[in-house]
Each structure stands twice: as C-alpha cells, then as structure tokens.
Amino acid sequence: MPALACCVDAAVAPPGYAFAGDSSLPSPVPFAGDPLATNDAEALPTGEHSHWSPSLSADLYRIDGWGAPYFSINTSGNISVRPYGKNTLPHQEIDLLKIVKKLPLIVRLPDVLQNRLESLQSAFDFAIQSQGYGSHYQGVFPVKCNQDRFIVEDIVKFGSAFRFGLEAGSKPELLLAMSCLCKGNPEALLVCNGFKDADYIALALVARKLALNTVIVLEQEEELDLVINLSQKLSVHPVIGVRAKLRTKHAGHFGSTSGEKGKFGLTTTQILRVVRKLEQAGMLDSLQLLHFHIGSQIPSTDLLADGVSEAAQIYCELVRLGAHMRVIDIGGGLGIDYDGSKSSESDISVGYGLEEYAMAVVRAVQHVCDRKSVKHPVICSESGRALVSHHSILIFEAVSATVHDSPANSLSLQRFVEGLSEEARVDYRNLSAAAVSGEYETCLRFADQLKQRCVDQFKEGSLGIEQLADVDGLCDLVSKEVGATDPVRTYHVNLSVFTCIPDFWGIGQLFPIVPIHRLDQRPGARGILSDLTCDSDGKIDKFIGGESSLPLHELEGSDVVFGGSGKYYLGMFLGGAYEEALGGLHNLFGGPSVVRVLQSDGPHSFAVTRAMPGPSCGDVLRVMQHEPELMFETLKHRAEECGHEDGMTNGSLASGLALSFHKMPYLVAGSSCCMTNSGYYYGNEDNYNRAADSAAGDDDHWSYCFA
C-alpha cells in the first residue's frame, strides 16, 4: 500500500499528539499480502490473451446465443446485421455503425422481419409435411405487439403468399387490421380478441361484409348475445370462435393469463352454454374456431404440448357437439432467447427453436384428432414477439461516465488535520498506524469512523467544505489502495428508460445491450446505464447472464464529458415487441427517431427507405394538452416587455424561442448552442457560424436516403 503510506507520511502530526511514539508519522511501510478480494462476478475476463478480438467480444456479450443468425461482429469490431439469417452472403451484411445518425434511434430491418415470418412458416410446413398432417398452418400477427403502420403493412405483404393474417384486441386495432388486410390475401384470418362492446362487434361484422375473413372470438359469455342480435340486424352470418380457459398453466411471469383463473376466456361450463345457445338460435355452424393462450414465453415444448393436447380435446368435443369447427388457434407463447442460455427454466429464455415448437404443436393436435377420428384442423398461431423482436434495434449514445478521482494529488493533509476534533484525530492516528502495519480491515474501519465524525462536524458547522472534501479524498484513497473500491462506473446515456425500454422498468424484462462498435478492443470497465430522466428508477442495472453491470469501454478523449469528439454507441436488441407501444412521456422525453433499412447492392449494402424524426418538444407538449403556439406567443410577449440592453432584438430572441419548440427533447451530441443577434443556433463546431434558419433545416431533415 505504498501510495497510502506515502500520503500519510507527508502529513504533519496534530499538535499534542505523537504517532507511534514519535512527533512525526511513521515511515511508509507497504502492506503485506494481497489487496482485499474483489467480486469475481464483476471482474472482466482476462484469460491468457494479450490482445482482444471480435470473437472474444462475441463470447463476452453472448452474441452467438441471442443474436444468431441475424447478428454478429465483423472484422472492424462493429455489430453486423445478417438480414437473411443463415442465408446472408458476406457482401450483404450491414455494418450497424454506418446507419447511426440522429440518436436515440430505432433501426428497423424489414428483411429480418420477412425472414422471421418465412422461417416460422417453413417450420410449420416442414412439421406438417413430415408428419403427414391433413391440413395447413396460417398464422396471424397480434398487432398489440407493435402497431406501427409500416410493420403491420410489411407483415401483410410478406405473409400474403402464406395467408398470413392479423389479430386485433381493440376497436382501433381492428380498424387498422381491416385497412391493412384489404391489400392482403383474402383467405387471411382477421381474429378479433379482447373484451367487446356492441360497437366492436358491429365493426367486426362490417369487416365480414367487406369480404374479410373475420372471426369474432368470445372472451366473455355475454358477448354472444350481442353477436347474435347484431348479426341479425346487419344480415351478416358471423364466424365465431371461443377462447377456452385451460387447466394447463404456465408457471412463469407471463403465465398469469393461463389456468382456470386466467383473465380471459370461458370455462368448460360456459363453452357448453355457448354451444346450446347457438344451437337454439340455429347458428351452431357459425362456431368454427377454438382459441387458447397459455402465456407468453412458453419455456419448454413439454408445457406447450400439454396445453395444445388439452385444447385439442376441447376442439374434438366441439366437433362431436355439432359445431362446424375448422381452426385451432394456439395463441401466442412462441418465445425468444433474450440471454442466449437456451434455458427452459428462465422467463427470458426458451429451451427450443422454431422447428421444435412447430413439431410439438403439430404432433399434439394430430395425436388427439387421430384418436378421436376428427379431421385435422387448420393450425393458427398468434406469434408476435417471435416475429418482430429481432428486426428492431434501439441505438443510443453514452454521453459521459463517472470518473474515479485521484485524491492523493489534491489532498491538503496539513489543513485537514488541523481542523479535526479530538475524537477524529484519534481515528486518524489509528488509521495511520493500520496503514503502515498493512491491516486492511482495520484501515477501512477507522476510515469509516473518521469520515462519519467529519460529516457530523460539517453538519454542526465546525468543519469547512474544503476539509470535508479532503476526508472524502483520503477515504477514497484508502479504499482504492486496499482494493475495496466499487469497480462499477455509471455511464450516462441519451435516452429515457421509461419511454424506450419500459418493460425493464415495469416488469424487469432484460434485453441484450451491447456496444455496436469497438468490439475488437478489450472493454476496460464495468458500468451501469443511467438515463436522462430526473428519476432514480431511470437506470439499467441488471443485464443478461445475471450480471449487475455491463462490460464497457472507456470513453475516448474528451467524450468523458458531453460534447466530446469521440462517440460511444450502444444497442439494445430484441426489443421490437411492445416497447414502442408501452413507452410513456416521463419528463416529456418522447420516442426515438426511426429509420427503415433494407439490404441493397449499394456501397454499404443498405438503403434507408424511410426516416421519421422523433417527436419535438412541441409535439410532446401537445400530448399533455399544452398549446405550443399559445406558449410561444406568451413568451414572445414577455420578451417584448423585458427589452434588452445587449444589442439583441426582440425578433432574434423570439426566433430562438420558436426554434426550441421544434427541437427533440434529447441531447444533441457534439453540438453547441449559441445566441447571436440572429437568434439561437444549434450546430457542431464545423458549421457553428452558419445562419440559424439553415441550421434548423439541416437538423430537422435526414440528409441521406441511400448508402
């Protein structure tokens, strides 16, 4: 412990005290033995490598586990997107870093979305063919997972050849599904789930009038009366489904919707009453679909097969009772592996792939139907998370990080010791003796006692802030020298957890987060991520693999403080489902900008086909019932009343205020803000002196569409 011993030796003994029998501190003696052990889980892997490579980063961040076959690391150390999965050729890979422009940013990859849909269809087609199953598979996308127009339109377009349809759970979702499916396959299913009132049911019946293959799924027994009455009034013969509450229960976090006490669906008693009522109304032929949902992220195919088998039994019983059954809708639950562990014991992983999932479903339905001599039904699934998660990436920047000070360079021990109380001087003497003797635990104990006494003195007003800073520095030095400092740093990131990753805050959902570049370099730190919001929950301090911190690189050059030249970009992956729909407006931080990126034969292998800037300050204010135009007029009037003696005109101040309403709420990295006689101007150093109106035009538009 030479640094501490030398530091202690440099101090002058307090008047009237002798340290170790002398009027000066003892000579510095290094500590014997090793520093205190650190938590192995927090230590970065060093191995025997004197170098670092992309393959080591791939292992460290488990990229091959959660990212295959869509994400890898290229030879430049950047995350690479493989848009066609395992069929992607080397020249078709997309360097994610080259897409980065305006942050935070969601990058959507329709090629990946199409590949996911085709892979799901192929898995079921293979299982059906190999098992000799007597019907086909046609899925639906539950739009609640992501209602973005272009995502839904892409799914309808990509799935048209497979009769792929949509599922809605509310009236606005039904409207968007109806509109999109007008351009889809006429055989595609439009499944209407969720609680329903007369307006919802009437709209679904209108959809049948529009020649859409609409199925009204009963979630409550009372909905049947509305369906019967409204269908007669509108002269529409409805197609009806029932959602069954299964006994099979998913024990994980996402299983609360399953079991006999689940939120949705009908019991067997209620299903029988529905059959009798339809029979009495002469409409039993309308009952054609059985739906169930075990829960999201079904962990194993054993649980899946158990639930499907139970549902298939109900399906066969409905056939026996005279219903014209045609479709078994197995709901959602097809999980994805967020942490790459391929574990069936985790809420964020699954122990199977697409092929195993499809095979388990087909075999379970076939086995029950063959035993009951029932014609094999069309198999439908509502796989949302598994379809859209991979195709969306949230990219954000670390704008600063906490820096460990070097207290020994700034300590004034003479000033510090002279201001101590008698009790604190005793603690200081004991600390000094322990430092020289190499007693680690004793050092820490006396350092803590000394610090607490000094804090008490400061609260009483008998110790100045300079001396309080000195004791903080001394105690930090002690901790550092004995190996007791917390190695985890805080990286401040330019996003809102509540808006961009709400599932982490709400239910503790973990997503893979990885630097998208510098992966050919060894990460030299561990950190947690702290967002821009004024909220203690606005942080990410849990990561895949059970880690409480993330391996990160040191921020380069002047980017340790915001606005430096070096940039450090992180990506959150597998977040394409739910996050955008659930995000709020905490601190009035709106959603990120969004770009739609397709693979192309251009020089960088991609084309940006659509770019949507995130909401401006004015946009988010409107959501909360404020009126930016009136707000601006109020501020403009105040500017005119105040007047200015610095040469700035009222018009220039007003133009700057107006520009503020059009800016995004997030930080603008690498930018400067100045106020000139022409008003406010935001820009980087290279174009700092350009006119304000030109700057606004550059900032509000994306400057490229193809790369």
XYZ file of C-alpha atoms in Angstrom:
707
model
C 0.000 0.000 0.000
C 2.799 2.447 -0.873
C 0.601 5.256 -2.169
C -1.376 5.491 1.050
C 1.668 5.114 3.263
C 3.497 7.884 1.410
C 0.446 10.090 1.585
C 0.088 9.541 5.324
C 3.795 10.156 5.860
C 3.513 13.546 4.208
C 1.139 14.832 6.860
C 2.184 16.764 9.937
C 1.114 15.322 13.266
C -1.646 17.205 15.053
C -0.341 19.394 17.904
C -0.005 17.490 21.185
C -0.178 14.053 19.581
C 2.542 11.545 18.887
C 2.158 8.833 16.294
C 3.822 5.510 17.129
C 5.928 7.149 19.852
C 7.241 9.983 17.714
C 6.211 13.533 16.817
C 6.018 12.602 13.142
C 4.131 9.920 11.306
C 5.883 6.567 10.868
C 7.866 5.862 7.765
C 5.877 4.386 4.911
C 5.764 0.613 5.010
C 3.953 -1.231 2.199
C 1.075 -3.503 3.134
C 1.901 -7.164 3.342
C -0.149 -9.656 1.409
C -2.708 -9.144 -1.346
C -5.413 -6.497 -1.521
C -8.915 -7.429 -0.461
C -10.571 -9.878 -2.817
C -12.999 -8.403 -5.314
C -16.201 -9.970 -6.564
C -15.235 -12.408 -9.307
C -18.588 -11.892 -10.998
C -17.716 -8.253 -11.509
C -14.257 -8.881 -12.891
C -13.694 -8.751 -16.620
C -12.339 -11.925 -18.174
C -8.676 -11.571 -18.950
C -7.610 -15.061 -19.886
C -4.149 -15.539 -21.314
C -4.728 -13.222 -24.277
C -2.526 -10.183 -24.553
C -4.787 -8.979 -27.359
C -8.500 -8.763 -27.981
C -10.602 -9.884 -30.899
C -14.194 -9.752 -32.134
C -14.631 -13.426 -31.275
C -13.788 -12.726 -27.634
C -16.355 -9.931 -27.585
C -18.921 -12.278 -29.132
C -18.338 -14.699 -26.250
C -18.349 -11.943 -23.640
C -21.679 -10.474 -24.773
C -23.209 -13.882 -25.748
C -23.975 -12.593 -29.226
C -23.991 -16.025 -30.847
C -26.508 -17.184 -28.237
C -29.192 -14.491 -28.515
C -28.253 -12.920 -31.848
C -27.803 -15.825 -34.247
C -28.443 -15.967 -37.122
C -29.085 -12.221 -37.521
C -26.275 -10.503 -35.614
C -22.520 -10.971 -35.493
C -19.323 -8.922 -35.173
C -17.390 -8.004 -38.304
C -13.639 -7.660 -38.693
C -13.866 -3.915 -37.947
C -15.210 -4.687 -34.492
C -18.723 -3.443 -35.298
C -22.054 -5.210 -34.944
C -23.076 -6.605 -38.305
C -26.649 -7.378 -39.373
C -27.263 -10.504 -41.432
C -30.672 -9.604 -42.925
C -31.420 -13.021 -44.406
C -30.245 -15.011 -41.415
C -28.094 -18.017 -42.231
C -28.639 -17.407 -45.953
C -26.987 -13.971 -45.862
C -23.948 -13.686 -48.138
C -20.858 -11.811 -46.861
C -21.392 -8.805 -49.150
C -24.997 -8.486 -47.938
C -24.098 -7.909 -44.301
C -24.897 -4.433 -42.932
C -22.499 -2.595 -40.630
C -24.807 -1.153 -37.984
C -22.446 1.697 -37.149
C -22.852 3.150 -40.637
C -26.580 3.667 -40.084
C -26.149 5.822 -36.990
C -27.117 9.452 -37.472
C -29.649 11.011 -35.087
C -29.871 9.461 -31.616
C -31.613 7.837 -29.882
C -32.603 5.865 -32.930
C -34.677 2.785 -33.698
C -33.374 0.882 -36.711
C -35.991 -1.311 -38.317
C -34.892 -4.091 -40.627
C -37.781 -5.376 -42.794
C -35.529 -8.019 -44.341
C -35.085 -9.583 -40.909
C -38.841 -9.356 -40.303
C -39.543 -11.136 -43.580
C -37.004 -13.820 -42.762
C -38.591 -14.397 -39.348
C -42.048 -14.787 -40.905
C -40.795 -17.126 -43.610
C -38.816 -19.150 -41.051
C -41.919 -19.588 -38.885
C -43.968 -20.654 -41.898
C -41.234 -23.038 -43.053
C -41.016 -24.641 -39.619
C -44.727 -25.457 -39.638
C -44.702 -26.515 -43.289
C -41.888 -28.954 -42.552
C -43.611 -30.359 -39.472
C -46.916 -30.774 -41.351
C -45.277 -32.482 -44.303
C -43.042 -34.766 -42.265
C -45.915 -35.876 -40.007
C -48.457 -36.309 -42.791
C -50.763 -33.777 -41.159
C -54.013 -33.332 -43.061
C -54.367 -29.554 -43.042
C -52.168 -26.441 -43.105
C -50.772 -23.641 -40.955
C -51.669 -19.994 -41.307
C -50.620 -17.552 -38.647
C -51.795 -14.130 -37.555
C -49.784 -11.249 -36.151
C -51.172 -9.739 -32.920
C -50.889 -6.045 -33.695
C -50.671 -5.151 -29.984
C -47.017 -6.193 -30.185
C -46.252 -3.263 -32.465
C -48.990 -1.261 -34.145
C -46.623 0.748 -36.336
C -48.212 1.146 -39.748
C -45.211 0.058 -41.767
C -44.551 -3.018 -39.633
C -48.149 -4.201 -39.994
C -48.188 -3.442 -43.724
C -44.916 -5.332 -44.173
C -46.286 -8.391 -42.379
C -49.411 -8.413 -44.548
C -47.258 -8.035 -47.665
C -44.638 -10.625 -46.678
C -47.287 -13.071 -45.474
C -49.695 -12.790 -48.382
C -48.384 -15.943 -50.053
C -48.946 -17.838 -46.779
C -52.443 -16.490 -45.995
C -50.902 -14.743 -43.014
C -53.403 -12.535 -41.184
C -53.776 -10.179 -38.221
C -55.203 -10.268 -34.709
C -56.842 -7.254 -33.050
C -57.704 -6.669 -29.417
C -59.421 -3.274 -29.527
C -61.505 -1.128 -31.864
C -58.617 0.983 -33.188
C -56.543 -2.153 -33.717
C -59.458 -3.689 -35.603
C -59.721 -0.628 -37.843
C -56.039 -0.747 -38.762
C -56.187 -4.511 -39.308
C -59.204 -4.154 -41.610
C -57.483 -1.464 -43.628
C -54.224 -3.390 -43.998
C -55.871 -6.711 -44.856
C -57.732 -5.097 -47.760
C -54.365 -5.477 -49.502
C -53.687 -8.967 -48.164
C -54.674 -12.490 -49.034
C -58.495 -12.855 -48.957
C -58.100 -16.117 -47.016
C -56.012 -14.426 -44.308
C -57.687 -14.575 -40.910
C -58.733 -11.451 -39.025
C -59.040 -12.674 -35.431
C -60.979 -10.369 -33.101
C -59.907 -10.902 -29.478
C -60.318 -8.832 -26.331
C -63.321 -7.565 -24.432
C -66.047 -6.354 -26.761
C -68.964 -3.983 -26.725
C -71.666 -3.526 -29.365
C -69.524 -1.114 -31.387
C -66.608 -3.548 -31.509
C -68.821 -6.450 -32.589
C -70.659 -4.355 -35.174
C -67.330 -3.267 -36.647
C -66.186 -6.896 -36.842
C -69.405 -7.842 -38.619
C -68.891 -4.983 -41.072
C -65.472 -6.465 -41.761
C -67.209 -9.655 -42.932
C -69.395 -7.547 -45.198
C -66.151 -6.250 -46.680
C -65.169 -9.843 -47.530
C -62.518 -10.049 -44.822
C -62.111 -13.470 -43.217
C -63.148 -12.222 -39.783
C -63.596 -14.392 -36.686
C -65.182 -12.974 -33.515
C -63.620 -14.796 -30.562
C -65.798 -14.788 -27.444
C -63.820 -13.735 -24.371
C -66.955 -13.435 -22.204
C -70.178 -15.394 -22.361
C -72.229 -12.192 -22.508
C -70.675 -11.241 -25.839
C -72.627 -13.987 -27.596
C -75.979 -12.205 -27.207
C -74.530 -9.118 -28.893
C -73.127 -11.198 -31.734
C -76.452 -12.939 -32.363
C -78.541 -9.756 -32.203
C -76.220 -7.551 -34.254
C -75.575 -10.189 -36.907
C -79.310 -10.475 -37.469
C -79.726 -6.705 -37.700
C -76.832 -6.363 -40.130
C -77.787 -9.514 -42.075
C -74.312 -10.979 -41.632
C -73.624 -14.637 -40.954
C -70.800 -14.443 -38.393
C -67.879 -16.770 -37.870
C -67.442 -17.274 -34.141
C -64.635 -18.607 -32.009
C -64.419 -19.306 -28.287
C -61.431 -18.767 -26.064
C -61.029 -21.601 -23.597
C -59.547 -21.377 -20.129
C -57.260 -24.368 -19.966
C -56.192 -26.210 -16.852
C -52.657 -26.226 -18.199
C -50.832 -23.352 -16.518
C -47.611 -21.548 -17.381
C -45.805 -21.051 -14.067
C -43.542 -18.200 -15.201
C -44.078 -14.442 -15.045
C -46.044 -14.443 -18.288
C -48.378 -17.236 -17.224
C -50.872 -15.097 -15.295
C -53.284 -15.234 -18.241
C -53.381 -19.033 -18.134
C -55.160 -21.503 -15.886
C -58.736 -21.628 -14.651
C -58.423 -18.197 -13.017
C -56.909 -16.523 -16.045
C -58.047 -13.087 -17.153
C -59.591 -14.158 -20.454
C -61.692 -16.971 -21.819
C -64.552 -19.299 -20.992
C -64.733 -22.279 -18.684
C -65.979 -25.617 -19.996
C -69.366 -24.893 -18.421
C -69.584 -21.564 -20.221
C -68.483 -23.137 -23.510
C -71.296 -25.677 -23.243
C -73.817 -22.880 -22.644
C -72.499 -21.062 -25.743
C -72.989 -24.239 -27.814
C -76.571 -24.668 -26.581
C -77.457 -21.027 -27.217
C -76.029 -21.142 -30.744
C -77.922 -24.359 -31.375
C -81.160 -22.768 -30.191
C -80.540 -19.782 -32.493
C -79.822 -22.067 -35.436
C -76.271 -20.728 -35.640
C -74.135 -23.626 -34.403
C -72.493 -23.738 -37.825
C -71.019 -20.306 -37.021
C -68.800 -21.787 -34.304
C -65.625 -22.637 -36.210
C -62.560 -21.706 -34.123
C -61.144 -22.644 -30.738
C -58.620 -20.281 -29.218
C -56.448 -20.536 -26.116
C -53.336 -18.826 -24.755
C -51.029 -20.448 -22.204
C -48.961 -17.263 -21.831
C -46.022 -15.506 -23.443
C -42.543 -17.020 -23.449
C -43.600 -20.655 -23.047
C -40.344 -22.104 -21.697
C -40.497 -25.687 -22.972
C -42.128 -27.834 -25.629
C -43.354 -30.208 -22.895
C -45.559 -27.475 -21.437
C -46.575 -26.414 -24.940
C -47.593 -29.954 -25.960
C -49.527 -30.397 -22.723
C -51.569 -27.251 -23.356
C -52.139 -27.979 -27.048
C -53.289 -31.519 -26.251
C -55.848 -30.241 -23.730
C -57.139 -27.687 -26.232
C -57.312 -30.298 -28.984
C -59.532 -32.413 -26.726
C -61.921 -29.468 -26.352
C -61.795 -28.936 -30.121
C -62.792 -32.563 -30.758
C -65.607 -32.319 -28.213
C -66.980 -29.252 -30.007
C -66.946 -31.230 -33.249
C -68.851 -34.020 -31.505
C -71.433 -31.497 -30.280
C -72.136 -30.401 -33.851
C -70.062 -27.245 -34.249
C -68.541 -26.762 -37.699
C -65.023 -26.488 -36.281
C -62.278 -25.604 -38.710
C -59.414 -23.788 -36.894
C -57.468 -24.313 -33.686
C -55.761 -21.071 -32.642
C -52.929 -21.876 -30.228
C -52.419 -18.213 -29.337
C -49.055 -16.685 -28.555
C -46.259 -18.036 -26.419
C -43.576 -18.771 -29.008
C -40.653 -17.410 -27.042
C -37.276 -15.971 -27.910
C -33.939 -16.392 -26.190
C -33.076 -12.993 -24.732
C -29.917 -14.120 -22.940
C -28.634 -16.885 -25.197
C -28.821 -19.518 -22.457
C -31.404 -21.731 -24.211
C -32.854 -22.485 -20.808
C -36.352 -23.775 -20.112
C -36.074 -22.552 -16.502
C -35.985 -18.832 -17.245
C -38.510 -16.113 -18.072
C -36.091 -14.602 -20.584
C -35.081 -17.729 -22.437
C -36.622 -20.806 -24.050
C -35.333 -24.317 -24.498
C -36.370 -24.781 -28.127
C -36.231 -23.276 -31.604
C -38.846 -22.647 -34.280
C -38.610 -26.167 -35.647
C -39.087 -27.852 -32.262
C -42.010 -25.543 -31.460
C -43.845 -26.291 -34.699
C -43.225 -30.022 -34.435
C -44.579 -30.159 -30.872
C -47.770 -28.346 -31.909
C -48.437 -30.465 -34.999
C -47.811 -33.749 -33.209
C -50.037 -32.828 -30.260
C -53.003 -31.780 -32.421
C -52.592 -34.721 -34.763
C -52.386 -37.265 -31.965
C -55.617 -36.137 -30.306
C -57.572 -35.724 -33.550
C -56.486 -39.109 -34.889
C -57.529 -40.788 -31.659
C -60.951 -39.103 -31.890
C -61.246 -39.631 -35.664
C -61.610 -35.877 -36.184
C -60.441 -34.125 -39.331
C -57.210 -32.226 -38.771
C -57.918 -28.505 -38.247
C -56.108 -25.522 -39.679
C -53.446 -24.548 -37.163
C -53.215 -20.855 -36.371
C -50.789 -19.128 -34.010
C -50.548 -15.558 -32.748
C -46.782 -15.294 -32.616
C -45.973 -11.609 -32.168
C -42.865 -11.417 -30.010
C -41.101 -14.086 -32.061
C -41.877 -12.262 -35.316
C -40.941 -8.653 -34.627
C -38.397 -8.665 -31.781
C -35.286 -9.278 -33.875
C -35.983 -6.721 -36.591
C -35.828 -3.640 -34.351
C -32.699 -2.239 -32.697
C -32.548 0.732 -30.329
C -29.265 2.622 -30.672
C -28.235 5.246 -28.143
C -25.104 7.048 -27.024
C -23.210 7.119 -23.766
C -22.563 10.834 -23.368
C -20.488 10.747 -20.179
C -19.272 8.467 -17.431
C -18.282 8.822 -13.823
C -14.535 9.300 -13.407
C -12.561 7.981 -10.437
C -10.725 10.949 -8.962
C -7.093 10.786 -7.863
C -7.472 12.233 -4.367
C -3.805 11.966 -3.468
C -2.954 14.744 -5.886
C -5.312 17.225 -4.271
C -5.210 16.322 -0.557
C -4.109 19.062 1.847
C -3.494 16.918 4.911
C -1.977 19.793 6.918
C -5.194 21.800 6.571
C -7.261 18.682 7.012
C -5.652 17.517 10.277
C -5.703 20.950 11.880
C -9.488 21.124 11.617
C -10.243 17.747 13.175
C -11.914 17.222 16.528
C -10.068 15.338 19.260
C -12.020 12.120 18.526
C -11.402 12.434 14.807
C -7.655 12.891 15.402
C -7.618 9.618 17.301
C -9.276 7.919 14.335
C -6.728 9.496 12.021
C -3.817 8.294 14.183
C -5.228 4.772 14.282
C -5.798 4.849 10.527
C -2.196 5.878 10.000
C -0.891 3.069 12.192
C -3.069 0.496 10.458
C -1.915 1.755 7.069
C 1.722 1.209 7.963
C 1.022 -2.197 9.531
C -0.863 -3.442 6.491
C -4.109 -4.130 8.381
C -6.697 -3.799 5.630
C -9.913 -4.332 7.551
C -8.733 -2.073 10.377
C -7.842 0.637 7.857
C -11.317 0.573 6.393
C -12.971 0.627 9.818
C -11.054 3.679 11.011
C -11.514 5.410 7.667
C -15.280 4.977 8.000
C -15.228 6.255 11.582
C -13.139 9.249 10.587
C -15.430 10.085 7.712
C -18.564 9.895 9.850
C -17.054 12.145 12.541
C -16.111 14.697 9.901
C -19.597 14.590 8.384
C -21.014 15.258 11.862
C -18.610 18.183 12.294
C -19.651 19.575 8.921
C -23.339 19.364 9.834
C -22.564 21.219 13.080
C -20.738 23.907 11.156
C -17.304 23.307 12.709
C -15.701 21.879 9.561
C -15.380 23.593 6.199
C -16.287 22.140 2.841
C -12.615 22.022 1.816
C -11.776 19.793 4.791
C -14.809 17.618 4.116
C -13.559 17.152 0.555
C -10.139 16.231 1.945
C -11.536 13.480 4.165
C -13.588 12.161 1.233
C -10.426 12.036 -0.836
C -8.430 10.325 1.895
C -11.089 7.664 2.463
C -11.418 7.055 -1.280
C -7.657 6.604 -1.425
C -7.749 4.087 1.413
C -10.486 2.108 -0.305
C -8.618 2.173 -3.598
C -5.333 1.020 -2.078
C -6.863 -1.913 -0.196
C -8.930 -2.975 -3.197
C -12.306 -2.130 -1.683
C -13.469 0.424 -4.234
C -16.554 -0.281 -6.309
C -15.251 -1.000 -9.828
C -18.627 -0.278 -11.416
C -18.983 3.093 -13.087
C -22.103 4.918 -14.183
C -22.453 5.647 -17.899
C -24.949 8.405 -18.639
C -26.926 7.561 -21.764
C -29.001 9.738 -24.054
C -32.399 8.093 -23.691
C -35.326 7.612 -21.327
C -35.740 4.121 -19.894
C -39.433 4.843 -19.293
C -40.023 5.771 -22.933
C -37.638 3.472 -24.789
C -37.346 0.377 -22.565
C -40.486 0.470 -20.402
C -40.568 -3.294 -19.822
C -37.270 -3.102 -17.947
C -38.715 -0.579 -15.516
C -42.159 -2.153 -15.338
C -41.533 -5.907 -15.101
C -37.746 -6.252 -15.020
C -37.575 -7.608 -18.573
C -33.948 -7.969 -19.657
C -32.722 -7.263 -23.167
C -29.259 -7.810 -24.634
C -27.366 -4.495 -24.597
C -24.050 -4.352 -26.409
C -21.663 -1.689 -27.737
C -22.160 -1.658 -31.506
C -18.511 -0.811 -32.202
C -15.008 -1.106 -30.667
C -15.638 -4.819 -30.228
C -12.140 -5.559 -31.466
C -10.911 -3.873 -28.264
C -10.941 -5.248 -24.734
C -13.563 -3.452 -22.614
C -11.702 -1.810 -19.740
C -14.543 -1.024 -17.355
C -17.819 -2.267 -15.998
C -20.790 0.012 -15.790
C -24.477 0.540 -15.269
C -26.529 2.817 -17.518
C -28.256 5.930 -16.184
C -30.792 7.754 -18.356
C -31.676 11.442 -18.747
C -34.787 11.458 -16.586
C -34.989 13.015 -13.133
C -35.958 9.694 -11.585
C -33.944 7.229 -9.553
C -35.565 4.349 -11.447
C -34.221 5.704 -14.720
C -31.316 3.309 -14.883
C -30.398 -0.127 -16.183
C -28.519 -2.090 -13.562
C -29.436 -5.662 -14.456
C -28.218 -7.415 -17.569
C -28.489 -10.805 -19.231
C -26.473 -13.583 -17.673
C -27.425 -12.481 -14.159
C -24.953 -9.599 -14.296
C -25.377 -6.392 -12.288
C -23.059 -4.450 -14.589
C -22.030 -4.466 -18.239
C -18.515 -4.705 -19.714
C -17.899 -1.349 -21.401
C -15.064 0.573 -22.988
C -13.524 3.733 -21.622
C -14.925 6.822 -23.291
C -12.309 8.167 -25.638
C -10.681 11.584 -25.436
C -12.920 14.444 -24.488
C -16.107 12.407 -24.701
C -15.817 11.668 -20.979
C -17.885 14.835 -20.717
C -20.794 15.519 -23.007
C -19.952 17.006 -26.348
C -16.577 15.384 -26.912
C -15.343 14.250 -30.289
C -15.315 10.509 -29.576
C -18.628 8.679 -29.668
C -19.670 5.539 -27.850
C -22.780 3.825 -29.176
C -24.756 1.047 -27.550
C -27.537 -1.085 -28.979
C -30.481 -2.715 -27.255
C -31.545 -5.760 -29.241
C -34.677 -7.933 -29.462
C -36.902 -5.023 -28.440
C -39.234 -4.931 -31.437
C -42.289 -6.119 -29.488
C -44.269 -3.971 -27.048
C -41.616 -1.363 -26.132
C -42.777 1.357 -28.515
C -46.452 0.889 -27.674
C -45.850 0.860 -23.910
C -43.457 3.814 -23.764
C -44.672 6.897 -21.909
C -43.630 10.539 -21.700
C -41.818 10.720 -18.364
C -40.007 14.093 -18.159
C -41.594 14.710 -21.588
C -38.965 12.669 -23.390
C -40.716 11.361 -26.488
C -39.914 8.371 -28.629
C -36.714 7.997 -30.653
C -36.265 8.685 -34.333
C -36.940 5.694 -36.584
C -35.278 4.563 -39.802
C -36.321 1.708 -42.075
C -33.287 -0.017 -43.558
C -33.300 -2.543 -46.408
C -30.421 -4.580 -47.733
C -29.248 -3.248 -51.114
C -26.388 -3.579 -53.554
C -25.038 -0.102 -52.721
C -21.509 0.516 -51.426
C -22.543 -0.067 -47.788
C -25.065 -2.850 -48.502
C -28.097 -0.959 -47.279
C -30.683 1.652 -48.193
C -32.568 3.885 -45.784
C -36.038 3.820 -47.325
C -37.839 5.788 -44.646
C -36.743 8.114 -41.845
C -39.039 9.548 -39.199
C -37.594 12.069 -36.717
C -38.729 11.608 -33.149
C -41.319 13.952 -31.631
C -40.232 17.528 -30.977
C -40.619 19.447 -27.730
C -43.773 20.954 -29.186
C -45.142 17.527 -30.073
C -44.784 16.102 -26.559
C -46.207 19.261 -25.027
C -49.328 18.873 -27.159
C -49.850 15.344 -25.847
C -50.166 16.803 -22.346
C -52.782 19.350 -23.512
C -50.376 22.287 -23.822
C -50.581 24.527 -26.883
C -47.094 25.387 -28.150
C -48.397 28.183 -30.350
C -50.010 29.960 -27.400
C -46.976 29.220 -25.227
C -44.743 30.856 -27.809
C -46.977 33.926 -28.004
C -46.798 34.263 -24.212
C -43.006 34.053 -24.226
C -42.758 36.407 -27.173
C -44.892 38.963 -25.352
C -42.696 38.625 -22.252
C -39.590 39.186 -24.408
C -41.095 42.381 -25.766
C -41.882 43.593 -22.250
C -38.413 42.887 -20.883
C -36.387 44.654 -23.563
C -32.626 44.107 -23.940
C -29.503 46.164 -23.485
C -27.118 43.683 -25.104
C -27.992 44.528 -28.677
C -30.224 41.506 -29.167
C -33.500 42.334 -30.864
C -36.855 41.072 -29.737
C -37.198 39.350 -33.080
C -33.959 37.394 -32.696
C -34.911 36.254 -29.195
C -38.341 35.204 -30.417
C -36.884 33.233 -33.316
C -34.660 31.375 -30.895
C -37.615 30.559 -28.677
C -39.599 29.343 -31.677
C -36.752 27.042 -32.676
C -36.728 25.469 -29.201
C -40.232 24.096 -29.729
C -39.059 22.259 -32.864
C -36.046 20.551 -31.277
C -36.113 16.990 -29.954
C -36.136 16.664 -26.152
C -33.000 14.507 -26.176
C -29.452 15.804 -26.001
C -27.786 16.740 -29.271
C -24.358 15.152 -29.008
C -21.396 17.139 -30.248
C -23.481 20.276 -30.696
C -23.076 23.782 -29.442
C -25.706 26.325 -28.567
C -25.092 29.989 -29.032
C -27.234 33.089 -29.142
C -26.475 35.702 -31.745
C -28.301 38.747 -32.993
C -29.987 36.343 -35.393
C -31.355 34.229 -32.541
C -30.487 30.809 -31.144
C -28.383 28.442 -33.179
C -27.556 24.810 -32.583
C -24.775 23.182 -34.553
C -21.398 21.483 -34.415
C -18.089 23.286 -34.473
C -17.607 22.881 -38.207
C -20.703 24.858 -39.052
C -21.058 26.892 -35.874
C -21.391 30.212 -37.673
C -23.972 29.210 -40.214
C -27.311 31.012 -40.194
C -29.911 29.838 -37.715
C -32.545 29.043 -40.301
C -30.102 26.932 -42.273
C -29.153 25.043 -39.160
C -32.755 24.301 -38.371
C -33.281 22.926 -41.822
C -30.254 20.651 -41.541
C -31.223 19.392 -38.122
C -34.837 18.647 -38.930
C -34.175 16.529 -42.024
C -32.195 13.405 -42.727
C -29.525 14.174 -45.281
C -29.415 10.758 -46.928
C -31.687 8.032 -48.132
C -29.204 5.603 -49.623
C -25.781 4.422 -48.560
